[in-house]
PDB file of C-alpha atoms in Angstrom:
ATOM      1  CA  UNK A 234    -118.708 128.628 -27.530  1.00 44.00           C
ATOM      2  CA  UNK A 235    -117.483 125.956 -25.119  1.00 57.00           C
ATOM      3  CA  UNK A 236    -119.949 123.280 -24.096  1.00 82.00           C
ATOM      4  CA  UNK A 237    -120.986 123.283 -20.444  1.00 91.00           C
ATOM      5  CA  UNK A 238    -119.545 120.777 -18.006  1.00 96.00           C
ATOM      6  CA  UNK A 239    -121.683 117.775 -17.099  1.00 96.00           C
ATOM      7  CA  UNK A 240    -122.553 116.946 -13.505  1.00 97.00           C
ATOM      8  CA  UNK A 241    -120.655 113.662 -13.962  1.00 97.00           C
ATOM      9  CA  UNK A 242    -117.445 115.464 -14.945  1.00 97.00           C
ATOM     10  CA  UNK A 243    -117.904 118.048 -12.181  1.00 97.00           C
ATOM     11  CA  UNK A 244    -118.249 115.231  -9.616  1.00 97.00           C
ATOM     12  CA  UNK A 245    -115.044 113.660 -10.960  1.00 97.00           C
ATOM     13  CA  UNK A 246    -113.165 116.968 -10.490  1.00 97.00           C
ATOM     14  CA  UNK A 247    -114.648 117.380  -6.990  1.00 97.00           C
ATOM     15  CA  UNK A 248    -113.535 113.850  -6.048  1.00 97.00           C
ATOM     16  CA  UNK A 249    -110.010 114.388  -7.390  1.00 97.00           C
ATOM     17  CA  UNK A 250    -109.608 117.753  -5.616  1.00 96.00           C
ATOM     18  CA  UNK A 251    -110.999 116.640  -2.276  1.00 96.00           C
ATOM     19  CA  UNK A 252    -109.918 112.984  -2.222  1.00 97.00           C
ATOM     20  CA  UNK A 253    -113.403 111.694  -1.392  1.00 96.00           C
ATOM     21  CA  UNK A 254    -116.082 109.568  -3.009  1.00 97.00           C
ATOM     22  CA  UNK A 255    -118.955 111.925  -3.813  1.00 97.00           C
ATOM     23  CA  UNK A 256    -121.651 109.299  -3.245  1.00 96.00           C
ATOM     24  CA  UNK A 257    -120.453 108.854   0.347  1.00 97.00           C
ATOM     25  CA  UNK A 258    -120.027 112.450   1.566  1.00 97.00           C
ATOM     26  CA  UNK A 259    -122.551 114.858   3.083  1.00 98.00           C
ATOM     27  CA  UNK A 260    -121.258 117.995   1.347  1.00 98.00           C
ATOM     28  CA  UNK A 261    -120.731 118.010  -2.421  1.00 98.00           C
ATOM     29  CA  UNK A 262    -119.178 121.174  -3.847  1.00 98.00           C
ATOM     30  CA  UNK A 263    -119.741 121.615  -7.586  1.00 98.00           C
ATOM     31  CA  UNK A 264    -119.678 125.401  -7.547  1.00 96.00           C
ATOM     32  CA  UNK A 265    -117.743 127.630  -9.934  1.00 96.00           C
ATOM     33  CA  UNK A 266    -116.905 124.943 -12.481  1.00 96.00           C
ATOM     34  CA  UNK A 267    -114.965 125.866 -15.625  1.00 95.00           C
ATOM     35  CA  UNK A 268    -116.548 125.525 -18.074  1.00 96.00           C
ATOM     36  CA  UNK A 269    -119.702 126.104 -16.014  1.00 97.00           C
ATOM     37  CA  UNK A 270    -122.411 123.506 -15.457  1.00 97.00           C
ATOM     38  CA  UNK A 271    -125.461 124.358 -17.567  1.00 96.00           C
ATOM     39  CA  UNK A 272    -127.812 121.553 -16.606  1.00 96.00           C
ATOM     40  CA  UNK A 273    -128.706 119.601 -13.482  1.00 97.00           C
ATOM     41  CA  UNK A 274    -129.009 115.972 -14.588  1.00 95.00           C
ATOM     42  CA  UNK A 275    -129.867 112.516 -13.245  1.00 95.00           C
ATOM     43  CA  UNK A 276    -126.271 111.937 -12.054  1.00 96.00           C
ATOM     44  CA  UNK A 277    -127.298 113.956  -8.973  1.00 97.00           C
ATOM     45  CA  UNK A 278    -129.526 111.060  -7.866  1.00 95.00           C
ATOM     46  CA  UNK A 279    -126.384 109.040  -7.064  1.00 96.00           C
ATOM     47  CA  UNK A 280    -125.547 111.458  -4.239  1.00 97.00           C
ATOM     48  CA  UNK A 281    -127.619 109.602  -1.644  1.00 95.00           C
ATOM     49  CA  UNK A 282    -125.608 110.743   1.399  1.00 97.00           C
ATOM     50  CA  UNK A 283    -125.481 114.390   0.339  1.00 98.00           C
ATOM     51  CA  UNK A 284    -126.963 116.879   2.806  1.00 98.00           C
ATOM     52  CA  UNK A 285    -125.450 120.036   1.266  1.00 98.00           C
ATOM     53  CA  UNK A 286    -125.229 120.376  -2.518  1.00 98.00           C
ATOM     54  CA  UNK A 287    -123.395 123.441  -3.819  1.00 98.00           C
ATOM     55  CA  UNK A 288    -123.966 124.342  -7.469  1.00 98.00           C
ATOM     56  CA  UNK A 289    -123.499 128.086  -7.220  1.00 98.00           C
ATOM     57  CA  UNK A 290    -121.644 130.201  -9.788  1.00 98.00           C
ATOM     58  CA  UNK A 291    -122.494 128.124 -12.846  1.00 98.00           C
ATOM     59  CA  UNK A 292    -124.863 128.689 -15.806  1.00 97.00           C
ATOM     60  CA  UNK A 293    -127.808 126.565 -14.646  1.00 98.00           C
ATOM     61  CA  UNK A 294    -131.142 127.775 -16.033  1.00 97.00           C
ATOM     62  CA  UNK A 295    -133.496 125.256 -14.446  1.00 97.00           C
ATOM     63  CA  UNK A 296    -133.739 123.345 -11.159  1.00 97.00           C
ATOM     64  CA  UNK A 297    -134.167 119.634 -11.925  1.00 96.00           C
ATOM     65  CA  UNK A 298    -133.082 116.041 -11.289  1.00 94.00           C
ATOM     66  CA  UNK A 299    -133.104 116.006  -7.489  1.00 96.00           C
ATOM     67  CA  UNK A 300    -135.039 112.767  -7.045  1.00 95.00           C
ATOM     68  CA  UNK A 301    -133.078 110.234  -5.041  1.00 94.00           C
ATOM     69  CA  UNK A 302    -131.391 112.904  -2.921  1.00 96.00           C
ATOM     70  CA  UNK A 303    -133.448 111.959   0.129  1.00 93.00           C
ATOM     71  CA  UNK A 304    -131.006 113.499   2.644  1.00 97.00           C
ATOM     72  CA  UNK A 305    -130.650 116.921   1.024  1.00 98.00           C
ATOM     73  CA  UNK A 306    -130.937 119.742   3.589  1.00 98.00           C
ATOM     74  CA  UNK A 307    -129.100 122.649   1.916  1.00 98.00           C
ATOM     75  CA  UNK A 308    -129.272 123.470  -1.792  1.00 98.00           C
ATOM     76  CA  UNK A 309    -126.970 126.239  -2.950  1.00 98.00           C
ATOM     77  CA  UNK A 310    -127.767 127.617  -6.408  1.00 98.00           C
ATOM     78  CA  UNK A 311    -126.655 131.241  -6.110  1.00 98.00           C
ATOM     79  CA  UNK A 312    -125.222 133.047  -9.139  1.00 98.00           C
ATOM     80  CA  UNK A 313    -126.861 131.007 -11.876  1.00 98.00           C
ATOM     81  CA  UNK A 314    -129.563 131.849 -14.430  1.00 98.00           C
ATOM     82  CA  UNK A 315    -132.572 130.256 -12.726  1.00 98.00           C
ATOM     83  CA  UNK A 316    -135.957 131.807 -13.484  1.00 97.00           C
ATOM     84  CA  UNK A 317    -138.304 129.628 -11.392  1.00 96.00           C
ATOM     85  CA  UNK A 318    -138.413 127.678  -8.155  1.00 96.00           C
ATOM     86  CA  UNK A 319    -139.482 124.321  -9.531  1.00 95.00           C
ATOM     87  CA  UNK A 320    -138.905 120.573  -9.487  1.00 95.00           C
ATOM     88  CA  UNK A 321    -138.183 120.474  -5.768  1.00 96.00           C
ATOM     89  CA  UNK A 322    -140.917 117.950  -4.913  1.00 95.00           C
ATOM     90  CA  UNK A 323    -138.378 115.145  -4.417  1.00 95.00           C
ATOM     91  CA  UNK A 324    -136.601 117.106  -1.665  1.00 97.00           C
ATOM     92  CA  UNK A 325    -139.581 119.047  -0.275  1.00 96.00           C
ATOM     93  CA  UNK A 326    -139.660 116.976   2.937  1.00 96.00           C
ATOM     94  CA  UNK A 327    -135.968 117.390   3.805  1.00 97.00           C
ATOM     95  CA  UNK A 328    -134.881 120.741   2.336  1.00 98.00           C
ATOM     96  CA  UNK A 329    -134.228 123.274   5.117  1.00 98.00           C
ATOM     97  CA  UNK A 330    -132.137 125.887   3.304  1.00 98.00           C
ATOM     98  CA  UNK A 331    -132.406 127.218  -0.242  1.00 98.00           C
ATOM     99  CA  UNK A 332    -129.653 129.608  -1.298  1.00 98.00           C
ATOM    100  CA  UNK A 333    -130.741 131.120  -4.587  1.00 98.00           C
ATOM    101  CA  UNK A 334    -129.410 134.690  -4.628  1.00 98.00           C
ATOM    102  CA  UNK A 335    -128.255 136.329  -7.865  1.00 98.00           C
ATOM    103  CA  UNK A 336    -130.645 134.579 -10.247  1.00 98.00           C
ATOM    104  CA  UNK A 337    -133.583 135.708 -12.420  1.00 98.00           C
ATOM    105  CA  UNK A 338    -136.524 134.691 -10.196  1.00 98.00           C
ATOM    106  CA  UNK A 339    -139.645 136.846 -10.601  1.00 97.00           C
ATOM    107  CA  UNK A 340    -142.183 134.791  -8.676  1.00 95.00           C
ATOM    108  CA  UNK A 341    -142.265 132.298  -5.835  1.00 96.00           C
ATOM    109  CA  UNK A 342    -144.716 129.756  -7.217  1.00 95.00           C
ATOM    110  CA  UNK A 343    -143.513 126.327  -6.034  1.00 93.00           C
ATOM    111  CA  UNK A 344    -141.917 127.508  -2.802  1.00 96.00           C
ATOM    112  CA  UNK A 345    -145.061 126.614  -0.833  1.00 95.00           C
ATOM    113  CA  UNK A 346    -144.170 122.900  -1.110  1.00 95.00           C
ATOM    114  CA  UNK A 347    -141.005 123.367   0.958  1.00 97.00           C
ATOM    115  CA  UNK A 348    -142.700 123.059   4.335  1.00 96.00           C
ATOM    116  CA  UNK A 349    -139.473 122.438   6.264  1.00 98.00           C
ATOM    117  CA  UNK A 350    -137.656 125.444   4.812  1.00 98.00           C
ATOM    118  CA  UNK A 351    -135.948 127.501   7.539  1.00 98.00           C
ATOM    119  CA  UNK A 352    -133.605 129.634   5.428  1.00 98.00           C
ATOM    120  CA  UNK A 353    -134.300 131.309   2.092  1.00 98.00           C
ATOM    121  CA  UNK A 354    -131.503 133.416   0.666  1.00 98.00           C
ATOM    122  CA  UNK A 355    -132.801 135.077  -2.480  1.00 98.00           C
ATOM    123  CA  UNK A 356    -131.166 138.466  -2.719  1.00 98.00           C
ATOM    124  CA  UNK A 357    -130.630 140.090  -6.106  1.00 98.00           C
ATOM    125  CA  UNK A 358    -133.453 138.418  -7.983  1.00 98.00           C
ATOM    126  CA  UNK A 359    -136.491 140.046  -9.618  1.00 98.00           C
ATOM    127  CA  UNK A 360    -139.126 139.877  -6.868  1.00 98.00           C
ATOM    128  CA  UNK A 361    -141.149 143.078  -7.239  1.00 98.00           C
ATOM    129  CA  UNK A 362    -144.458 142.555  -5.430  1.00 97.00           C
ATOM    130  CA  UNK A 363    -145.816 141.773  -1.967  1.00 98.00           C
ATOM    131  CA  UNK A 364    -147.980 139.073  -3.563  1.00 97.00           C
ATOM    132  CA  UNK A 365    -144.839 136.990  -3.940  1.00 97.00           C
ATOM    133  CA  UNK A 366    -143.779 137.515  -0.311  1.00 98.00           C
ATOM    134  CA  UNK A 367    -147.277 136.412   0.765  1.00 97.00           C
ATOM    135  CA  UNK A 368    -146.561 132.990  -0.805  1.00 97.00           C
ATOM    136  CA  UNK A 369    -143.981 132.443   1.945  1.00 98.00           C
ATOM    137  CA  UNK A 370    -146.645 132.717   4.677  1.00 97.00           C
ATOM    138  CA  UNK A 371    -147.405 128.964   4.530  1.00 97.00           C
ATOM    139  CA  UNK A 372    -143.801 128.185   5.499  1.00 98.00           C
ATOM    140  CA  UNK A 373    -144.203 128.123   9.280  1.00 96.00           C
ATOM    141  CA  UNK A 374    -140.564 127.155   9.883  1.00 98.00           C
ATOM    142  CA  UNK A 375    -139.064 129.959   7.779  1.00 98.00           C
ATOM    143  CA  UNK A 376    -136.926 132.071  10.106  1.00 98.00           C
ATOM    144  CA  UNK A 377    -134.172 133.614   7.977  1.00 98.00           C
ATOM    145  CA  UNK A 378    -134.979 135.503   4.769  1.00 98.00           C
ATOM    146  CA  UNK A 379    -132.699 137.517   2.500  1.00 98.00           C
ATOM    147  CA  UNK A 380    -134.357 139.861  -0.027  1.00 98.00           C
ATOM    148  CA  UNK A 381    -131.745 142.613  -0.519  1.00 98.00           C
ATOM    149  CA  UNK A 382    -131.343 143.715  -4.131  1.00 98.00           C
ATOM    150  CA  UNK A 383    -134.804 142.679  -5.336  1.00 98.00           C
ATOM    151  CA  UNK A 384    -136.932 145.445  -6.931  1.00 98.00           C
ATOM    152  CA  UNK A 385    -139.318 145.299  -3.942  1.00 98.00           C
ATOM    153  CA  UNK A 386    -136.464 145.963  -1.502  1.00 98.00           C
ATOM    154  CA  UNK A 387    -134.845 148.577  -3.750  1.00 98.00           C
ATOM    155  CA  UNK A 388    -138.081 150.605  -3.982  1.00 97.00           C
ATOM    156  CA  UNK A 389    -138.123 151.011  -0.201  1.00 97.00           C
ATOM    157  CA  UNK A 390    -134.371 151.624  -0.010  1.00 97.00           C
ATOM    158  CA  UNK A 391    -134.535 154.334  -2.689  1.00 97.00           C
ATOM    159  CA  UNK A 392    -137.243 156.087  -0.652  1.00 96.00           C
ATOM    160  CA  UNK A 393    -135.330 155.791   2.641  1.00 97.00           C
ATOM    161  CA  UNK A 394    -138.114 153.565   3.940  1.00 97.00           C
ATOM    162  CA  UNK A 395    -136.319 150.347   4.899  1.00 97.00           C
ATOM    163  CA  UNK A 396    -137.843 150.394   8.390  1.00 96.00           C
ATOM    164  CA  UNK A 397    -141.349 150.354   6.832  1.00 97.00           C
ATOM    165  CA  UNK A 398    -140.264 147.549   4.508  1.00 98.00           C
ATOM    166  CA  UNK A 399    -139.029 145.463   7.453  1.00 98.00           C
ATOM    167  CA  UNK A 400    -142.287 145.965   9.373  1.00 97.00           C
ATOM    168  CA  UNK A 401    -144.285 145.012   6.272  1.00 97.00           C
ATOM    169  CA  UNK A 402    -142.309 141.768   5.868  1.00 98.00           C
ATOM    170  CA  UNK A 403    -142.749 140.883   9.569  1.00 97.00           C
ATOM    171  CA  UNK A 404    -146.477 141.638   9.317  1.00 96.00           C
ATOM    172  CA  UNK A 405    -146.750 139.074   6.519  1.00 97.00           C
ATOM    173  CA  UNK A 406    -144.216 136.567   7.937  1.00 97.00           C
ATOM    174  CA  UNK A 407    -144.500 136.747  11.750  1.00 96.00           C
ATOM    175  CA  UNK A 408    -142.297 133.692  12.372  1.00 96.00           C
ATOM    176  CA  UNK A 409    -139.196 135.302  10.851  1.00 98.00           C
ATOM    177  CA  UNK A 410    -136.279 135.807  13.213  1.00 98.00           C
ATOM    178  CA  UNK A 411    -133.853 137.412  10.792  1.00 98.00           C
ATOM    179  CA  UNK A 412    -134.419 139.568   7.714  1.00 98.00           C
ATOM    180  CA  UNK A 413    -131.618 140.599   5.362  1.00 98.00           C
ATOM    181  CA  UNK A 414    -128.997 139.492   7.864  1.00 98.00           C
ATOM    182  CA  UNK A 415    -130.405 141.561  10.747  1.00 98.00           C
ATOM    183  CA  UNK A 416    -132.383 140.036  13.641  1.00 98.00           C
ATOM    184  CA  UNK A 417    -135.974 141.251  13.906  1.00 98.00           C
ATOM    185  CA  UNK A 418    -136.382 143.298  17.066  1.00 96.00           C
ATOM    186  CA  UNK A 419    -139.270 143.745  19.517  1.00 96.00           C
ATOM    187  CA  UNK A 420    -140.195 147.174  18.124  1.00 95.00           C
ATOM    188  CA  UNK A 421    -140.549 145.795  14.605  1.00 96.00           C
ATOM    189  CA  UNK A 422    -142.781 142.983  15.890  1.00 95.00           C
ATOM    190  CA  UNK A 423    -144.980 145.435  17.796  1.00 95.00           C
ATOM    191  CA  UNK A 424    -145.283 147.730  14.781  1.00 95.00           C
ATOM    192  CA  UNK A 425    -146.198 144.730  12.595  1.00 94.00           C
ATOM    193  CA  UNK A 426    -148.915 143.718  15.066  1.00 92.00           C
ATOM    194  CA  UNK A 427    -150.245 147.258  15.183  1.00 92.00           C
ATOM    195  CA  UNK A 428    -150.312 147.319  11.374  1.00 88.00           C
ATOM    196  CA  UNK A 429    -152.606 144.294  11.330  1.00 82.00           C
ATOM    197  CA  UNK A 430    -150.113 141.441  11.301  1.00 63.00           C
ATOM    198  CA  UNK A 431    -149.890 138.478  13.644  1.00 55.00           C
TER     199      UNK A 431
END
């Protein structure tokens, strides 16, 4: 089996393709590498100017090595093999968007540290219980959430009860503006309030 690509080599390819110096640009695209990246390593700490880091469509199993990326606002890790939201302490103050759809995430422990998070795209993971959604309640700035394709969502969809699902999410996360790509409307807010939400 081929060995995974290192972050260092991926950065080299990105620089050659785009004609930029990775340490100086705000958007670093390391997605869909061949062979895929398997590990986030300390080379990422050299990307001081980076505001948007794209590592989607690789074989990364663990979030790590983000210290030194003090300007990071958007972290794109969709279509990897990540099981946990972890090791984000170094970027907790700046991270506004976490794109982590199509992974293996079962619980949201660790997300509560991301107090400036506005966007959380985590469709097609393994979130199955409302207990996990409740962990998002501390994120006052969270306004856009994507949960399509998680077992929790699928249970409601299979029972033709997506409107109840939406009201339940709004009840638990009253600051949301958009859920699963659809703006939350006045009726949904009123139903959430009536059901005991904020």
